[in-house]
Amino acid sequence: MKLHANVFGEGQPFLILHGFLGMGDNWKTLGKKIAQQGFQVHLIDQRNHGRSEHSDEFSYDILAEDLKEYCETNHLRNINLLGHSMGGKTVMLFATKYSHLIDHLLVADIGPKYYPLHHQDILDGLSSLDFDMLKSRAEVDHELSTYVPDAGVRMFLLKNLYWKDKGVLALRLNLQSLVKNASKIGEELKEELIFEGKTLFLKGEKSNYILTDDLTRIKEQFPNFILKQISSAGHWLHAENPNDFLTEVLEFVKK
């Protein structure tokens, strides 16, 4: 699977993987700031997202193999690897399988445990969009608001819109495959899988994705981890408090 990525900067490789229904472009502003600190940043679109290839197959094992293939193709070693939410699950699994490729691992607002499906309203909303009828971003936003009342979440989702042909809107992501495989998004990282390298877990202060009760399991699977909380931020901590997020990331990888 050939993954699309935006790459900028020079130096040690720093790979960033987005969350479910996102894309590498979501990280462009932060990625450029990281690159300015002497890193070669790779903003990667995972399969079925952004400009990467579409496939009926979708699992964390497959996503981890996609990432390994990307590293091999681009001759990347000694990487800093950051994943948010679904991307965090991918990088956790990747780290347990290919620890020799990693310098620092960073996991943003997700843990190794199982998470129940909680994107159904969003998937229903995206599935309801009829692009024969909807001819502007404003019309799509209005249609989506019935299912997704949060304007910030809708703005995030609308980044997937593009002009497929003149006057014809479409979604970049492979919605059919993501709906079919949605139950796999929350799958746990098997308890016997362990990564002993340097790991930073970042938690949004207002987010309930990482709870105090989860730290014992995180410690078992990532024994060399530290946890940092990002104030005034929920699950989209990198967008809600980018300054503190960037500070913690750079402090960790420059140690």
Short mmCIF file of C-alpha atoms in Angstrom, two decimals:
data_model
loop_
_atom_site.label_atom_id
_atom_site.label_comp_id
_atom_site.label_asym_id
_atom_site.label_seq_id
_atom_site.Cartn_x
_atom_site.Cartn_y
_atom_site.Cartn_z
CA MET A 1 0.00 0.00 0.00
CA LYS A 2 1.52 3.31 -1.11
CA LEU A 3 0.88 5.97 1.51
CA HIS A 4 0.69 9.65 0.62
CA ALA A 5 2.70 12.04 2.78
CA ASN A 6 3.72 15.68 2.90
CA VAL A 7 7.41 15.89 3.81
CA PHE A 8 9.30 19.02 4.83
CA GLY A 9 12.39 20.00 6.78
CA GLU A 10 15.80 18.40 7.15
CA GLY A 11 17.17 16.23 9.94
CA GLN A 12 16.04 13.28 12.01
CA PRO A 13 12.79 11.76 10.66
CA PHE A 14 9.65 12.75 12.61
CA LEU A 15 6.55 10.86 11.45
CA ILE A 16 3.02 11.94 12.40
CA LEU A 17 -0.12 9.79 12.02
CA HIS A 18 -3.58 11.38 12.22
CA GLY A 19 -6.71 10.01 13.85
CA PHE A 20 -9.89 8.40 12.47
CA LEU A 21 -11.49 10.42 9.63
CA GLY A 22 -8.51 12.82 9.61
CA MET A 23 -5.49 13.29 7.36
CA GLY A 24 -1.90 14.43 7.54
CA ASP A 25 -2.91 17.97 6.50
CA ASN A 26 -4.61 18.39 9.90
CA TRP A 27 -1.07 18.57 11.34
CA LYS A 28 0.49 20.97 8.82
CA THR A 29 0.85 23.99 11.15
CA LEU A 30 2.38 21.96 14.00
CA GLY A 31 4.44 19.88 11.61
CA LYS A 32 6.12 22.96 10.14
CA LYS A 33 7.00 24.21 13.63
CA ILE A 34 8.54 20.83 14.46
CA ALA A 35 10.50 20.91 11.20
CA GLN A 36 11.93 24.32 12.15
CA GLN A 37 13.58 22.61 15.14
CA GLY A 38 15.77 20.44 12.90
CA PHE A 39 13.55 17.51 11.94
CA GLN A 40 12.37 16.03 8.65
CA VAL A 41 8.62 15.84 9.21
CA HIS A 42 6.42 13.30 7.42
CA LEU A 43 2.66 13.99 7.62
CA ILE A 44 1.27 10.62 6.57
CA ASP A 45 -2.24 9.79 5.33
CA GLN A 46 -3.17 6.31 6.56
CA ARG A 47 -4.95 3.97 4.13
CA ASN A 48 -8.55 4.96 3.31
CA HIS A 49 -7.81 8.51 4.49
CA GLY A 50 -6.63 11.67 2.73
CA ARG A 51 -4.80 11.02 -0.52
CA SER A 52 -3.62 7.50 0.32
CA GLU A 53 -4.93 4.46 -1.52
CA HIS A 54 -8.31 2.92 -0.74
CA SER A 55 -8.80 -0.67 0.33
CA ASP A 56 -11.54 -2.93 1.69
CA GLU A 57 -9.01 -4.25 4.21
CA PHE A 58 -8.55 -2.34 7.43
CA SER A 59 -6.94 -3.41 10.71
CA TYR A 60 -4.16 -2.17 12.97
CA ASP A 61 -1.90 -4.98 11.82
CA ILE A 62 -2.37 -3.75 8.25
CA LEU A 63 -1.85 -0.10 9.22
CA ALA A 64 1.37 -1.02 11.05
CA GLU A 65 2.62 -2.92 7.97
CA ASP A 66 1.76 0.08 5.77
CA LEU A 67 3.94 2.21 8.03
CA LYS A 68 6.81 -0.30 7.95
CA GLU A 69 6.65 -0.34 4.15
CA TYR A 70 6.71 3.48 4.15
CA CYS A 71 9.83 3.49 6.35
CA GLU A 72 11.56 0.90 4.15
CA THR A 73 10.68 2.71 0.92
CA ASN A 74 12.01 5.99 2.28
CA HIS A 75 15.01 4.44 4.10
CA LEU A 76 13.90 5.80 7.48
CA ARG A 77 15.48 4.67 10.75
CA ASN A 78 15.95 6.21 14.19
CA ILE A 79 12.56 7.87 13.84
CA ASN A 80 10.46 9.94 16.17
CA LEU A 81 6.93 8.59 15.79
CA LEU A 82 3.77 10.42 16.90
CA GLY A 83 0.21 9.15 16.53
CA HIS A 84 -3.09 10.69 17.62
CA SER A 85 -6.16 8.59 18.53
CA MET A 86 -6.43 5.93 15.78
CA GLY A 87 -2.92 6.93 14.70
CA GLY A 88 -1.85 6.37 18.31
CA LYS A 89 -3.11 2.80 18.15
CA THR A 90 -1.15 2.30 14.93
CA VAL A 91 2.12 3.64 16.35
CA MET A 92 1.78 1.64 19.59
CA LEU A 93 1.46 -1.60 17.64
CA PHE A 94 4.23 -0.59 15.22
CA ALA A 95 6.56 0.14 18.15
CA THR A 96 6.04 -3.30 19.69
CA LYS A 97 6.85 -4.96 16.36
CA TYR A 98 9.63 -2.74 15.00
CA SER A 99 11.24 -1.19 18.06
CA HIS A 100 14.63 -1.11 16.30
CA LEU A 101 13.37 1.67 14.02
CA ILE A 102 12.25 4.02 16.81
CA ASP A 103 14.08 6.67 18.80
CA HIS A 104 11.09 8.28 20.59
CA LEU A 105 7.44 7.17 20.60
CA LEU A 106 4.67 9.72 21.24
CA VAL A 107 1.02 8.74 21.74
CA ALA A 108 -1.61 11.49 21.78
CA ASP A 109 -4.77 10.94 23.84
CA ILE A 110 -5.31 7.21 23.43
CA GLY A 111 -4.32 4.14 25.42
CA PRO A 112 -3.76 0.46 24.58
CA LYS A 113 -7.15 -0.61 26.01
CA TYR A 114 -10.35 -1.41 24.08
CA TYR A 115 -12.63 1.54 23.26
CA PRO A 116 -16.31 0.99 22.39
CA LEU A 117 -17.56 2.34 19.05
CA HIS A 118 -18.54 5.99 19.49
CA HIS A 119 -18.39 7.51 16.01
CA GLN A 120 -21.76 6.25 14.78
CA ASP A 121 -23.48 9.66 14.53
CA ILE A 122 -20.56 11.01 12.52
CA LEU A 123 -20.54 8.01 10.19
CA ASP A 124 -24.33 8.24 9.76
CA GLY A 125 -23.99 11.93 8.95
CA LEU A 126 -21.25 11.41 6.38
CA SER A 127 -23.20 8.52 4.85
CA SER A 128 -26.27 10.75 4.48
CA LEU A 129 -24.50 13.26 2.25
CA ASP A 130 -25.92 13.26 -1.29
CA PHE A 131 -23.45 15.06 -3.54
CA ASP A 132 -25.93 15.06 -6.43
CA MET A 133 -27.92 17.52 -4.33
CA LEU A 134 -25.26 19.28 -2.23
CA LYS A 135 -23.31 21.81 -4.27
CA SER A 136 -21.39 23.88 -1.70
CA ARG A 137 -19.43 23.44 1.52
CA ALA A 138 -22.11 25.47 3.33
CA GLU A 139 -24.84 23.07 2.18
CA VAL A 140 -22.78 20.07 3.29
CA ASP A 141 -22.13 21.72 6.66
CA HIS A 142 -25.86 22.38 7.13
CA GLU A 143 -26.78 18.79 6.24
CA LEU A 144 -24.12 17.40 8.57
CA SER A 145 -25.26 19.60 11.49
CA THR A 146 -28.33 17.38 11.99
CA TYR A 147 -26.00 14.52 12.96
CA VAL A 148 -22.98 16.45 14.27
CA PRO A 149 -24.05 19.55 16.23
CA ASP A 150 -20.49 20.48 17.27
CA ALA A 151 -19.22 23.06 14.76
CA GLY A 152 -15.57 22.28 15.55
CA VAL A 153 -16.02 18.59 14.78
CA ARG A 154 -17.83 19.48 11.53
CA MET A 155 -14.97 21.78 10.52
CA PHE A 156 -12.56 18.87 11.07
CA LEU A 157 -14.75 16.53 8.98
CA LEU A 158 -15.22 19.06 6.18
CA LYS A 159 -11.47 19.03 5.52
CA ASN A 160 -12.23 15.76 3.72
CA LEU A 161 -14.29 17.60 1.07
CA TYR A 162 -12.82 18.26 -2.35
CA TRP A 163 -14.00 19.08 -5.87
CA LYS A 164 -13.99 15.74 -7.67
CA ASP A 165 -15.09 17.35 -10.93
CA LYS A 166 -16.29 20.83 -11.85
CA GLY A 167 -19.26 21.50 -9.57
CA VAL A 168 -19.11 18.01 -8.01
CA LEU A 169 -18.06 17.61 -4.38
CA ALA A 170 -16.84 14.34 -2.85
CA LEU A 171 -15.08 12.98 0.23
CA ARG A 172 -11.41 11.99 0.01
CA LEU A 173 -11.77 9.21 2.56
CA ASN A 174 -13.04 5.73 1.72
CA LEU A 175 -16.26 6.02 3.69
CA GLN A 176 -17.65 2.64 2.63
CA SER A 177 -14.63 0.76 4.00
CA LEU A 178 -14.45 2.86 7.18
CA VAL A 179 -18.13 2.24 7.95
CA LYS A 180 -17.69 -1.48 7.33
CA ASN A 181 -14.62 -1.66 9.58
CA ALA A 182 -15.63 0.91 12.22
CA SER A 183 -15.83 -1.72 14.97
CA LYS A 184 -12.07 -2.33 14.56
CA ILE A 185 -11.10 1.25 15.43
CA GLY A 186 -11.35 0.69 19.17
CA GLU A 187 -9.55 -2.67 19.28
CA GLU A 188 -7.07 -3.15 22.10
CA LEU A 189 -3.34 -3.63 21.81
CA LYS A 190 -2.85 -7.22 22.94
CA GLU A 191 -1.56 -7.28 26.52
CA GLU A 192 1.50 -9.40 25.72
CA LEU A 193 2.85 -6.73 23.33
CA ILE A 194 5.50 -4.53 24.98
CA PHE A 195 7.68 -1.61 23.86
CA GLU A 196 10.54 -0.76 26.21
CA GLY A 197 11.76 2.38 24.44
CA LYS A 198 11.23 6.03 25.39
CA THR A 199 7.49 6.81 25.25
CA LEU A 200 5.46 9.95 25.91
CA PHE A 201 1.70 9.73 26.42
CA LEU A 202 -0.06 13.08 26.02
CA LYS A 203 -3.50 13.49 27.58
CA GLY A 204 -6.03 16.28 27.12
CA GLU A 205 -7.11 17.69 30.49
CA LYS A 206 -10.80 17.58 29.48
CA SER A 207 -10.55 14.22 27.68
CA ASN A 208 -11.65 10.88 29.16
CA TYR A 209 -9.65 8.73 26.73
CA ILE A 210 -6.84 8.13 29.26
CA LEU A 211 -8.05 7.63 32.83
CA THR A 212 -6.06 7.18 36.03
CA ASP A 213 -7.15 3.52 36.04
CA ASP A 214 -5.46 3.04 32.65
CA LEU A 215 -1.96 3.92 33.84
CA THR A 216 -1.20 0.49 35.32
CA ARG A 217 -1.75 -1.19 31.97
CA ILE A 218 0.17 1.51 30.11
CA LYS A 219 3.09 0.97 32.49
CA GLU A 220 3.02 -2.78 31.84
CA GLN A 221 3.12 -2.40 28.05
CA PHE A 222 5.26 0.77 27.88
CA PRO A 223 7.49 0.50 30.99
CA ASN A 224 9.63 3.50 29.99
CA PHE A 225 6.72 5.94 29.62
CA ILE A 226 5.92 9.37 30.97
CA LEU A 227 2.50 11.06 30.93
CA LYS A 228 1.97 14.76 30.30
CA GLN A 229 -1.39 16.51 30.55
CA ILE A 230 -2.26 19.32 28.15
CA SER A 231 -4.36 21.95 29.92
CA SER A 232 -7.59 23.43 28.54
CA ALA A 233 -7.78 20.70 25.90
CA GLY A 234 -9.93 17.69 25.11
CA HIS A 235 -9.34 14.84 22.68
CA TRP A 236 -8.11 17.20 19.90
CA LEU A 237 -5.40 18.44 22.25
CA HIS A 238 -2.97 19.37 19.46
CA ALA A 239 -5.55 21.72 17.93
CA GLU A 240 -7.05 23.04 21.19
CA ASN A 241 -3.75 23.90 22.89
CA PRO A 242 -1.05 23.68 20.22
CA ASN A 243 1.52 25.75 22.13
CA ASP A 244 1.66 23.50 25.20
CA PHE A 245 1.41 20.40 23.00
CA LEU A 246 4.39 21.51 20.91
CA THR A 247 6.41 22.41 24.01
CA GLU A 248 5.93 18.93 25.52
CA VAL A 249 6.69 17.17 22.24
CA LEU A 250 9.92 19.07 21.60
CA GLU A 251 11.12 18.76 25.19
CA PHE A 252 10.64 14.98 24.98
CA VAL A 253 12.32 14.33 21.63
CA LYS A 254 15.26 16.60 22.36
CA LYS A 255 16.21 14.80 25.60
#
